[in-house]
Coordinates of C-alpha atoms in Angstrom, one line a residue:
Chain A
M1 CA 83.1 100.0 40.4
S2 CA 85.7 100.2 37.7
P3 CA 89.0 98.4 38.2
E4 CA 90.6 101.9 37.9
Q5 CA 88.8 103.2 40.9
P6 CA 91.0 105.3 43.2
L7 CA 92.2 103.7 46.5
V8 CA 91.0 106.6 48.5
R9 CA 88.2 108.9 47.6
A10 CA 87.0 111.6 50.0
L11 CA 84.0 113.8 49.1
N12 CA 82.9 116.9 50.9
V13 CA 84.3 115.8 54.3
H14 CA 83.1 118.1 57.2
K15 CA 84.1 118.0 60.8
A16 CA 83.5 120.2 63.8
F17 CA 84.8 120.2 67.3
G18 CA 81.9 121.8 69.2
H19 CA 81.3 125.1 67.4
V20 CA 84.7 125.1 65.7
E21 CA 84.6 123.9 62.1
V22 CA 87.9 122.3 61.3
L23 CA 87.0 120.6 58.0
K24 CA 84.8 122.5 55.6
G25 CA 84.3 120.1 52.7
I26 CA 87.5 118.3 51.8
D27 CA 87.7 116.4 48.5
L28 CA 90.6 114.1 47.8
Q29 CA 91.5 111.2 45.5
V30 CA 94.5 109.0 45.8
E31 CA 95.3 106.5 43.1
R32 CA 97.1 103.2 43.9
G33 CA 100.8 103.7 44.3
Q34 CA 100.5 107.5 44.6
V35 CA 102.1 109.7 47.2
V36 CA 100.0 112.6 48.3
C37 CA 101.5 115.3 50.6
L38 CA 99.2 117.5 52.7
L39 CA 100.8 120.8 53.5
G40 CA 99.5 123.7 55.5
P41 CA 99.9 125.8 58.6
S42 CA 99.0 124.2 62.0
G43 CA 95.3 124.3 62.7
S44 CA 94.5 124.0 59.0
G45 CA 92.8 120.6 59.6
K46 CA 95.2 118.4 57.7
T47 CA 95.9 116.1 60.7
T48 CA 92.2 115.9 61.5
F49 CA 91.4 114.9 58.0
L50 CA 94.1 112.2 58.0
R51 CA 92.7 110.8 61.3
C52 CA 89.2 110.7 59.7
I53 CA 90.5 108.3 57.1
N54 CA 91.1 105.6 59.7
Q55 CA 88.3 106.7 62.0
L56 CA 90.5 107.9 64.8
E57 CA 88.1 110.9 64.4
T58 CA 84.5 110.6 63.2
F59 CA 83.4 113.1 60.6
D60 CA 80.0 114.9 60.5
G61 CA 79.5 115.2 56.8
G62 CA 80.6 113.8 53.5
R63 CA 81.9 110.3 52.7
I64 CA 85.3 108.6 52.6
W65 CA 85.9 105.4 50.7
V66 CA 89.0 103.3 50.9
D67 CA 89.4 100.6 48.3
G68 CA 85.7 101.1 47.4
K69 CA 84.4 100.6 50.9
L70 CA 82.7 103.3 52.8
I71 CA 84.6 104.1 56.0
G72 CA 82.9 104.1 59.4
Y73 CA 79.4 103.6 58.0
E74 CA 77.3 101.2 56.0
E75 CA 74.4 102.1 53.7
R76 CA 71.4 99.9 54.3
G77 CA 67.8 100.6 53.2
G78 CA 68.7 104.1 52.1
R79 CA 70.1 105.0 55.5
L80 CA 73.6 105.3 56.9
H81 CA 74.3 103.0 59.8
R82 CA 77.3 103.5 62.1
L83 CA 79.6 100.5 62.0
T84 CA 80.2 98.6 65.3
D85 CA 83.6 99.1 67.0
K86 CA 84.6 95.6 65.8
R87 CA 83.9 96.3 62.1
I88 CA 85.7 99.7 62.3
A89 CA 88.7 97.8 63.8
A90 CA 88.5 95.4 60.8
Q91 CA 88.6 98.4 58.4
R92 CA 91.7 99.8 60.1
R93 CA 93.7 96.6 59.4
D94 CA 94.3 97.7 55.8
I95 CA 95.3 101.2 56.7
G96 CA 98.7 101.7 58.4
M97 CA 99.4 104.8 60.5
V98 CA 102.5 106.5 61.7
F99 CA 102.2 109.1 64.4
Q100 CA 104.1 112.3 65.1
R101 CA 105.1 111.1 68.6
F102 CA 105.8 107.5 67.4
N103 CA 103.5 105.9 70.0
L104 CA 105.6 102.7 70.2
F105 CA 104.5 100.4 72.9
P106 CA 107.1 101.1 75.6
H107 CA 106.7 97.7 77.4
M108 CA 107.6 95.8 74.3
T109 CA 110.9 95.4 72.4
A110 CA 111.2 96.7 68.9
L111 CA 110.6 93.2 67.6
E112 CA 107.5 92.7 69.8
N113 CA 106.1 96.1 68.7
V114 CA 106.3 94.9 65.1
T115 CA 104.9 91.4 65.7
E116 CA 102.0 92.6 67.9
G117 CA 99.7 93.6 65.1
P118 CA 100.1 90.4 62.9
C119 CA 99.9 88.1 65.9
Q120 CA 96.9 89.7 67.7
V121 CA 94.9 91.0 64.7
R122 CA 95.8 88.9 61.7
G123 CA 96.3 85.7 63.7
V124 CA 99.7 85.0 62.2
S125 CA 101.8 82.4 64.1
K126 CA 104.5 83.8 66.4
R127 CA 107.3 82.2 64.4
E128 CA 106.1 83.5 61.1
A129 CA 105.4 87.0 62.5
K130 CA 108.9 87.1 63.9
L131 CA 110.5 86.2 60.6
E132 CA 108.5 88.9 58.8
A133 CA 109.3 91.4 61.6
L134 CA 113.0 90.8 61.3
A135 CA 112.8 91.3 57.6
L136 CA 110.9 94.6 58.1
L137 CA 113.4 95.8 60.7
E138 CA 116.2 95.1 58.3
R139 CA 114.3 97.1 55.7
V140 CA 114.3 100.1 57.9
G141 CA 117.9 99.5 58.9
L142 CA 117.4 98.3 62.5
S143 CA 118.0 94.6 62.4
D144 CA 120.6 95.0 65.2
R145 CA 118.0 96.8 67.4
A146 CA 115.3 94.1 67.5
G147 CA 115.8 93.3 71.2
N148 CA 115.9 97.0 72.4
Y149 CA 113.0 98.7 74.2
P150 CA 111.8 102.0 72.7
S151 CA 113.4 104.0 75.5
Q152 CA 116.8 102.7 74.4
L153 CA 116.3 104.0 70.9
S154 CA 116.8 107.5 69.4
G155 CA 113.7 109.3 68.1
G156 CA 114.6 108.5 64.5
Q157 CA 115.1 104.8 65.3
Q158 CA 111.7 104.8 67.2
Q159 CA 110.0 106.3 64.2
R160 CA 111.5 103.7 61.8
V161 CA 110.3 100.9 64.1
A162 CA 106.9 102.5 64.0
I163 CA 106.9 102.5 60.3
A164 CA 107.9 98.8 60.4
R165 CA 105.1 98.1 62.9
A166 CA 102.5 99.7 60.5
L167 CA 104.0 97.8 57.4
A168 CA 103.7 94.5 59.3
M169 CA 100.0 94.6 58.8
K170 CA 100.6 94.7 55.0
P171 CA 98.3 97.7 54.6
K172 CA 97.0 98.9 51.3
L173 CA 97.4 102.5 52.4
M174 CA 99.9 104.2 54.7
L175 CA 99.1 107.4 56.6
F176 CA 101.9 109.5 58.0
D177 CA 101.0 112.2 60.5
E178 CA 103.9 114.7 60.6
P179 CA 106.3 111.8 61.0
T180 CA 109.4 114.0 61.4
S181 CA 108.0 116.9 63.4
A182 CA 109.0 115.5 66.8
L183 CA 112.6 114.6 65.7
D184 CA 115.8 116.4 66.3
P185 CA 116.9 118.0 63.0
E186 CA 119.8 115.5 62.4
L187 CA 117.4 112.5 62.7
V188 CA 114.9 113.7 60.2
G189 CA 116.9 112.5 57.2
E190 CA 117.0 108.8 58.2
V191 CA 113.2 108.7 58.5
L192 CA 112.6 110.5 55.2
E193 CA 115.0 108.1 53.6
V194 CA 112.9 105.1 54.6
M195 CA 109.7 106.9 53.4
K196 CA 111.3 107.6 50.0
E197 CA 112.1 103.9 49.6
L198 CA 108.6 103.0 50.4
A199 CA 107.3 105.5 47.8
A200 CA 109.7 104.1 45.3
E201 CA 108.4 100.6 45.9
G202 CA 104.9 101.8 45.0
T203 CA 103.3 102.1 48.5
T204 CA 100.3 104.3 48.5
M205 CA 100.9 107.0 51.0
I206 CA 99.2 110.1 52.4
V207 CA 101.7 112.3 54.2
V208 CA 101.0 115.3 56.4
T209 CA 104.3 117.1 56.6
H210 CA 106.2 120.3 56.9
E211 CA 109.1 119.0 54.9
V212 CA 108.7 120.9 51.7
A213 CA 111.7 119.3 50.1
F214 CA 110.3 115.8 50.8
A215 CA 107.0 116.8 49.1
R216 CA 108.9 118.3 46.1
D217 CA 111.0 115.1 45.6
V218 CA 108.5 112.4 46.4
A219 CA 104.9 113.5 46.1
D220 CA 102.8 112.8 43.0
E221 CA 100.3 115.4 44.3
V222 CA 100.6 118.2 46.8
V223 CA 97.5 119.5 48.6
F224 CA 97.8 122.8 50.4
M225 CA 95.1 123.2 53.1
D226 CA 94.3 126.3 55.2
G227 CA 91.4 127.0 57.5
G228 CA 89.7 123.7 56.9
V229 CA 89.6 123.9 53.1
V230 CA 91.8 122.9 50.2
V231 CA 93.4 126.1 49.0
E232 CA 95.4 124.7 46.1
R233 CA 96.4 121.3 44.7
G234 CA 98.5 120.0 41.9
T235 CA 101.9 118.5 41.1
P236 CA 104.8 119.6 43.3
A237 CA 106.1 121.8 40.5
E238 CA 102.7 123.5 40.3
V239 CA 102.0 124.0 44.0
L240 CA 105.5 124.4 45.3
G241 CA 107.2 125.8 42.2
A242 CA 104.6 128.3 41.0
P243 CA 101.8 128.6 43.5
K244 CA 98.8 130.5 42.3
E245 CA 97.3 131.4 45.6
D246 CA 98.6 134.1 48.0
R247 CA 98.1 132.0 51.1
T248 CA 100.2 129.2 49.5
R249 CA 103.0 131.6 48.7
T250 CA 103.0 133.2 52.1
F251 CA 103.2 129.8 53.8
L252 CA 106.0 128.5 51.5
T253 CA 108.0 131.7 52.0
R254 CA 107.7 131.3 55.8
M255 CA 108.7 127.6 55.7
R256 CA 111.7 128.4 53.6
S257 CA 112.9 131.3 55.8
E258 CA 112.5 129.1 58.9
H259 CA 114.6 126.4 57.3
H260 CA 117.4 128.7 56.5
A261 CA 117.3 130.3 59.9
Chain B
M1 CA 125.5 124.5 111.4
S2 CA 127.7 127.5 111.0
A3 CA 128.5 128.7 107.5
Q4 CA 132.1 127.9 106.5
P5 CA 134.2 130.7 105.1
P6 CA 134.3 130.3 101.4
V7 CA 137.5 129.0 99.8
S8 CA 138.9 132.3 98.5
A9 CA 139.2 132.6 94.8
D10 CA 142.3 134.7 94.7
G11 CA 143.6 133.2 91.6
Q12 CA 142.9 136.3 89.5
A13 CA 144.4 138.8 91.9
G14 CA 147.9 137.7 92.8
A15 CA 149.1 134.9 90.5
S16 CA 150.0 135.5 86.9
A17 CA 147.1 135.2 84.4
E18 CA 149.0 132.4 82.7
E19 CA 148.9 130.1 85.7
R20 CA 145.8 127.8 85.2
P21 CA 144.0 126.6 88.4
G22 CA 144.6 123.0 89.1
R23 CA 142.9 120.2 91.1
I24 CA 140.7 121.5 93.9
E25 CA 141.8 120.5 97.4
A26 CA 139.1 122.2 99.4
V27 CA 138.3 121.7 103.1
P28 CA 134.9 119.8 103.1
V29 CA 131.9 121.2 104.9
R30 CA 131.8 119.8 108.5
H31 CA 128.6 118.3 109.7
P32 CA 128.7 118.5 113.5
G33 CA 124.9 118.0 113.6
R34 CA 125.2 114.5 112.3
W35 CA 127.5 113.5 115.2
V36 CA 125.0 115.0 117.7
A37 CA 122.2 112.9 116.0
V38 CA 124.3 109.7 116.2
A39 CA 125.0 110.3 119.9
V40 CA 121.3 110.9 120.7
I41 CA 120.1 107.9 118.7
A42 CA 122.8 105.7 120.3
V43 CA 121.6 106.6 123.8
L44 CA 117.9 106.0 122.8
V45 CA 118.8 102.6 121.2
A46 CA 120.8 101.6 124.3
M47 CA 117.8 102.5 126.5
F48 CA 115.5 100.5 124.3
L49 CA 117.8 97.4 124.4
H50 CA 118.0 97.8 128.2
L51 CA 114.3 97.6 128.3
L52 CA 114.0 94.6 126.0
L53 CA 116.8 92.6 127.6
T54 CA 116.3 93.3 131.3
N55 CA 112.5 93.6 131.7
P56 CA 111.2 90.2 132.8
V57 CA 107.7 90.9 131.6
F58 CA 108.9 90.3 128.0
N59 CA 109.5 86.7 129.0
W60 CA 111.2 85.9 125.7
P61 CA 111.2 82.1 126.1
F62 CA 107.4 82.3 126.4
V63 CA 107.2 84.5 123.2
F64 CA 108.8 81.8 121.1
E65 CA 106.8 79.1 122.8
A66 CA 103.6 81.0 122.0
M67 CA 104.7 81.5 118.4
N68 CA 105.3 77.8 118.1
Q69 CA 101.8 76.6 119.1
R70 CA 99.9 74.6 116.6
V71 CA 96.8 76.8 116.7
V72 CA 98.8 79.9 116.3
I73 CA 100.7 78.6 113.3
E74 CA 97.4 77.3 111.8
G75 CA 95.8 80.7 112.5
F76 CA 98.6 82.4 110.7
I77 CA 98.4 80.1 107.7
Y78 CA 94.6 80.1 107.2
G79 CA 93.3 83.2 108.9
T80 CA 96.1 85.5 108.0
L81 CA 97.9 84.4 104.9
L82 CA 95.1 82.5 103.1
V83 CA 92.5 85.2 103.7
T84 CA 95.0 87.9 102.6
L85 CA 95.6 86.0 99.4
G86 CA 92.0 85.2 98.7
A87 CA 90.8 88.7 99.5
M88 CA 93.5 90.3 97.4
V89 CA 92.6 88.1 94.4
V90 CA 88.9 89.1 94.8
G91 CA 90.0 92.7 95.3
V92 CA 92.4 93.0 92.4
V93 CA 90.2 91.2 89.9
G94 CA 87.1 93.0 91.1
G95 CA 89.0 96.3 91.2
V96 CA 90.2 96.1 87.6
I97 CA 86.8 95.1 86.4
L98 CA 85.3 98.0 88.3
A99 CA 87.9 100.4 86.9
V100 CA 87.2 99.3 83.3
M101 CA 83.5 99.6 84.0
R102 CA 84.0 103.1 85.5
L103 CA 85.9 104.3 82.4
S104 CA 83.4 102.6 80.0
P105 CA 81.3 104.9 77.7
N106 CA 78.2 102.9 78.9
P107 CA 76.6 105.1 81.6
V108 CA 74.9 102.1 83.4
L109 CA 78.2 100.3 83.9
S110 CA 80.0 103.4 85.0
G111 CA 77.2 104.2 87.4
V112 CA 77.2 100.7 88.9
S113 CA 80.9 100.9 89.5
W114 CA 80.6 104.3 91.2
V115 CA 77.8 103.1 93.5
F116 CA 79.8 99.9 94.4
T117 CA 82.9 102.0 95.3
W118 CA 80.9 104.5 97.3
F119 CA 79.2 101.8 99.3
F120 CA 82.1 99.5 100.2
R121 CA 84.6 102.3 100.7
G122 CA 82.3 104.0 103.1
I123 CA 81.9 101.0 105.5
P124 CA 84.6 100.2 108.2
R125 CA 85.9 96.7 107.6
L126 CA 85.1 95.6 111.1
V127 CA 81.4 96.6 110.6
L128 CA 81.3 95.0 107.2
L129 CA 82.8 91.7 108.5
T130 CA 80.4 91.6 111.5
F131 CA 77.4 92.2 109.1
T132 CA 78.7 89.5 106.7
G133 CA 79.0 87.0 109.6
G134 CA 75.4 87.7 110.6
I135 CA 73.9 87.8 107.1
G136 CA 72.4 84.4 107.5
A137 CA 69.6 85.9 109.7
L138 CA 68.2 87.5 106.5
F139 CA 67.5 84.1 105.0
A140 CA 65.4 82.2 107.6
T141 CA 63.8 80.2 104.7
G142 CA 67.0 79.8 102.8
L143 CA 68.5 81.7 99.8
S144 CA 67.4 80.8 96.3
I145 CA 68.8 81.8 92.9
G146 CA 66.1 82.1 90.3
V147 CA 63.5 84.4 88.8
P148 CA 62.6 87.2 91.1
F149 CA 59.0 87.6 92.3
D150 CA 58.3 84.0 91.0
F151 CA 55.4 83.7 93.6
L152 CA 53.6 86.5 91.7
L153 CA 54.2 84.8 88.4
D154 CA 52.9 81.6 89.9
R155 CA 49.8 83.2 91.1
W156 CA 49.0 84.9 87.8
F157 CA 50.3 82.4 85.2
G158 CA 50.7 79.2 87.2
T159 CA 54.4 78.9 86.4
G160 CA 55.3 77.2 89.7
E161 CA 58.5 77.9 91.5
L162 CA 61.2 79.2 89.2
R163 CA 64.3 78.5 91.3
L164 CA 67.6 77.0 90.3
F165 CA 68.9 76.0 93.7
T166 CA 68.4 76.9 97.3
L167 CA 70.8 77.2 100.2
S168 CA 69.4 76.6 103.6
Q169 CA 70.0 79.0 106.5
T170 CA 72.3 76.6 108.2
E171 CA 74.4 76.2 105.1
I172 CA 74.6 80.0 104.7
N173 CA 75.7 80.4 108.3
V174 CA 78.4 77.8 107.9
L175 CA 79.6 79.4 104.7
V176 CA 79.8 83.0 105.9
G177 CA 81.1 82.0 109.3
S178 CA 84.2 80.4 107.8
I179 CA 87.2 82.1 106.3
F180 CA 85.2 82.1 103.1
G181 CA 83.0 84.8 104.6
G182 CA 86.2 86.8 105.5
I183 CA 87.6 86.4 102.0
I184 CA 84.3 87.7 100.5
G185 CA 83.9 90.6 103.0
L186 CA 87.4 91.8 102.9
G187 CA 87.6 91.1 99.1
L188 CA 84.6 93.3 98.3
S189 CA 85.9 96.1 100.5
E190 CA 89.3 95.8 98.8
A191 CA 87.8 95.8 95.3
A192 CA 86.5 99.3 96.0
Y193 CA 90.0 100.6 96.9
M194 CA 91.6 98.7 94.0
A195 CA 89.1 100.2 91.6
E196 CA 90.5 103.7 92.3
I197 CA 94.1 102.4 92.1
A198 CA 93.4 100.6 88.8
R199 CA 91.6 103.6 87.4
A200 CA 94.5 105.9 88.1
G201 CA 96.8 103.4 86.5
I202 CA 94.7 103.1 83.3
L203 CA 94.4 106.9 83.1
S204 CA 98.2 107.3 83.4
V205 CA 98.7 105.5 80.1
D206 CA 99.3 108.0 77.3
R207 CA 96.2 108.3 75.0
G208 CA 98.5 107.8 72.0
Q209 CA 99.0 104.2 73.0
Q210 CA 95.3 103.4 72.6
E211 CA 95.3 105.2 69.2
A212 CA 98.4 103.3 68.0
A213 CA 96.7 100.0 69.0
E214 CA 93.4 100.9 67.4
A215 CA 95.2 102.0 64.2
L216 CA 96.7 98.5 64.0
G217 CA 93.1 97.2 64.0
M218 CA 93.0 95.9 67.6
T219 CA 89.6 95.8 69.2
R220 CA 88.8 97.7 72.4
S221 CA 89.3 94.7 74.6
Q222 CA 92.6 93.7 72.9
T223 CA 93.8 97.2 73.3
M224 CA 92.9 97.2 77.0
R225 CA 94.4 93.7 77.6
R226 CA 97.6 93.9 75.6
I227 CA 98.5 97.5 75.6
V228 CA 96.9 99.6 78.3
L229 CA 96.7 97.3 81.3
P230 CA 100.3 96.1 81.1
Q231 CA 101.5 99.7 81.1
A232 CA 99.0 100.6 83.8
M233 CA 100.5 97.9 86.0
R234 CA 103.6 100.0 86.5
V235 CA 101.5 102.6 88.2
I236 CA 99.2 100.0 89.9
V237 CA 101.8 97.7 91.5
P238 CA 103.3 100.0 94.2
P239 CA 100.0 101.1 95.8
T240 CA 98.8 97.5 95.5
G241 CA 101.8 96.4 97.6
N242 CA 100.6 98.8 100.3
E243 CA 97.1 97.3 100.0
V244 CA 98.4 93.8 100.5
T245 CA 100.3 94.9 103.6
A246 CA 97.2 96.6 104.9
M247 CA 95.1 93.6 104.1
L248 CA 97.5 91.3 106.0
K249 CA 97.0 93.4 109.1
D250 CA 93.2 93.8 108.6
T251 CA 92.8 90.0 108.8
S252 CA 93.0 90.5 112.5
L253 CA 89.4 91.9 112.1
L254 CA 88.1 88.4 111.2
I255 CA 87.0 88.3 114.9
G256 CA 84.0 90.4 113.7
I257 CA 82.5 87.5 111.8
P258 CA 83.6 85.7 114.2
V259 CA 86.3 83.5 112.7
T260 CA 88.7 82.2 115.3
A261 CA 91.3 80.4 113.1
E262 CA 93.3 83.6 113.0
L263 CA 96.7 84.6 114.3
F264 CA 95.9 87.5 116.7
F265 CA 92.8 85.9 118.1
Q266 CA 94.7 82.7 119.0
L267 CA 97.6 84.6 120.5
R268 CA 95.4 86.8 122.6
N269 CA 93.5 83.7 123.7
I270 CA 96.8 82.2 124.9
G271 CA 97.6 85.5 126.6
S272 CA 94.4 85.8 128.5
T273 CA 94.5 82.2 129.8
T274 CA 98.1 82.4 130.9
Y275 CA 98.1 86.2 131.9
Q276 CA 101.2 86.6 129.7
L277 CA 99.7 89.4 127.6
I278 CA 102.9 91.3 126.6
P279 CA 104.7 88.2 125.3
V280 CA 101.8 87.2 123.0
F281 CA 101.5 90.7 121.7
V282 CA 105.3 90.7 120.9
A283 CA 104.7 87.3 119.2
A284 CA 102.0 88.8 117.0
I285 CA 104.2 91.8 116.1
L286 CA 107.1 89.4 115.1
Y287 CA 104.7 87.4 112.9
Y288 CA 103.2 90.5 111.1
L289 CA 106.7 92.0 110.6
A290 CA 108.1 88.8 109.2
A291 CA 105.2 88.5 106.7
T292 CA 105.3 92.2 105.6
S293 CA 109.1 91.9 105.1
V294 CA 108.6 89.0 102.7
L295 CA 105.9 91.0 100.9
M296 CA 108.3 93.9 100.4
V297 CA 110.8 91.6 98.6
G298 CA 108.0 90.3 96.4
Q299 CA 106.9 93.8 95.5
Y300 CA 110.5 94.7 94.5
F301 CA 110.5 91.9 91.9
L302 CA 107.0 92.7 90.6
E303 CA 107.9 96.3 90.1
K304 CA 111.0 95.3 88.2
R305 CA 108.9 93.0 86.0
F306 CA 106.4 95.7 85.1
G307 CA 109.0 98.5 84.8
R308 CA 110.4 96.8 81.7
G309 CA 111.2 99.2 78.9
F310 CA 111.0 102.2 81.3
G311 CA 114.7 102.3 82.0
S312 CA 116.0 104.8 84.5
R313 CA 112.6 106.5 85.0
M314 CA 112.0 103.8 87.5
A315 CA 114.2 103.5 90.6
P316 CA 112.7 100.3 92.1
K317 CA 114.6 99.8 95.3
P318 CA 114.1 103.0 97.2
K319 CA 110.5 103.1 95.9
A320 CA 109.7 99.7 97.2
A321 CA 111.0 100.6 100.7
A322 CA 109.2 104.0 100.7
G323 CA 106.0 102.3 99.5
A324 CA 105.9 99.7 102.2
G325 CA 106.6 102.5 104.8
A326 CA 103.7 104.5 103.5
G327 CA 101.5 101.4 103.6
A328 CA 102.1 101.0 107.2
A329 CA 101.0 104.6 107.7
T330 CA 97.8 104.4 105.6
G331 CA 96.9 100.9 106.6
G332 CA 96.1 101.9 110.2
A333 CA 93.8 104.6 109.0
K334 CA 91.3 102.2 107.4

């Protein structure tokens, strides 16, 4: 293991739901501090792949390492052993996730949502967690909403609380699963703004998104997926500016026309 | 009710197009049916009051005297309230455990939960309590906790008796013949019903909640305790309120054991020795109504507590009243 080893390394990841193969050999490398955007039509497998990285889905083939550690399994005596639920939970502590539909805990205030992880999982004292949480809520521009329940917040505010909740675990890696797809168009900007700041601060991020403009401005690498395979990858200028593959071009044309409609 | 002629909208026909319609001063729809209903109900209420106040069989002074008897009050406190509380604690704790077992990926646990529910939901409570009361007959030589078939092990390996402790038949009879037997019998039966209620509650929580908790690195049990169950409570509390009401009334079945330190038994006893049956029944009705009314208030506050964060989606007050009413209806069916 060299010190320059990538934070995330996925090799030949396969996954099938019954007879439907949704991932057919995905490779991916994410260096520390990099932002990788996964683009592609719905059903292309990008969300499934993202969920494999923190084991919300199991995969049937290939390997994923995060920070040099194999995810979900352990190699002992030349055989792979499935990790227990407890050890998978421990692996997830270092990987933050933001969901399309926010999934905030509705019975807790914004502040309690953010302190829940540190208090329950990392064993941080209530007082310390509260101070950290207030700082995080301030960072996402919601310090005045700490006492509100999710139902009293707009979609954009809920998603920003969800980002603060994930950051509270001090993750090495942040996964975003279409974080703006469930938002009203006028609320998308505030969430993307927070994500841009995170990227600028050097957070390692993998973002599944339909926001082509965000990928162009923020991503270090853009990966275009379709039908369970990586069709094309490269810098935003390469993939978005001068796509080589027909499928990428068709997708981008459609996305752009939808945006202007 | 006859249809009213519609207020004519002749604004466009006659008046000039410039004149903009102002404030609406329409004749409201009449509801003659409501007044008929008021009259009918008023007559019925008057007839009922006539019956209550003038019929000497009610013997109101005796009603209150019966309610004030020491044995009756003790029966109400121990046989009715304490057994309701105890059985509901056993039932709720047992029910939640059974629901979690039922939803567990472990097929043995979920099977055991299913069999338990099938068994205890299928037995009438009076039959169950009568059987509980007589269960001592099974243990003529006492009941021991220890290694099963230890007499065989002793014969083959000479291990001797492998028993932790033994209850004699008399001890068992005293135990199950007291309100303890009632609490266990009614509690196990209640656990079977509560299991279904808790399961519905757990299943009502969005799957994304569990994923969000797991993504934070919470374990399965933390997720259940901190995230899923508190949200499930919102769905669990209203029907549980009905169950408490039903349980309160089912304590009158303790006679099956038989336990006599119970409200209705004591009142009926007074009635049969004094030939004042109607007054003691009225006394029982008043006790049960008072207790269920207090429960309704408690349920209102519980629903408010677990409805936190769900804003206007929860209308607690009418729901509480409707819930208690439905409870009275389903309670009798058990």
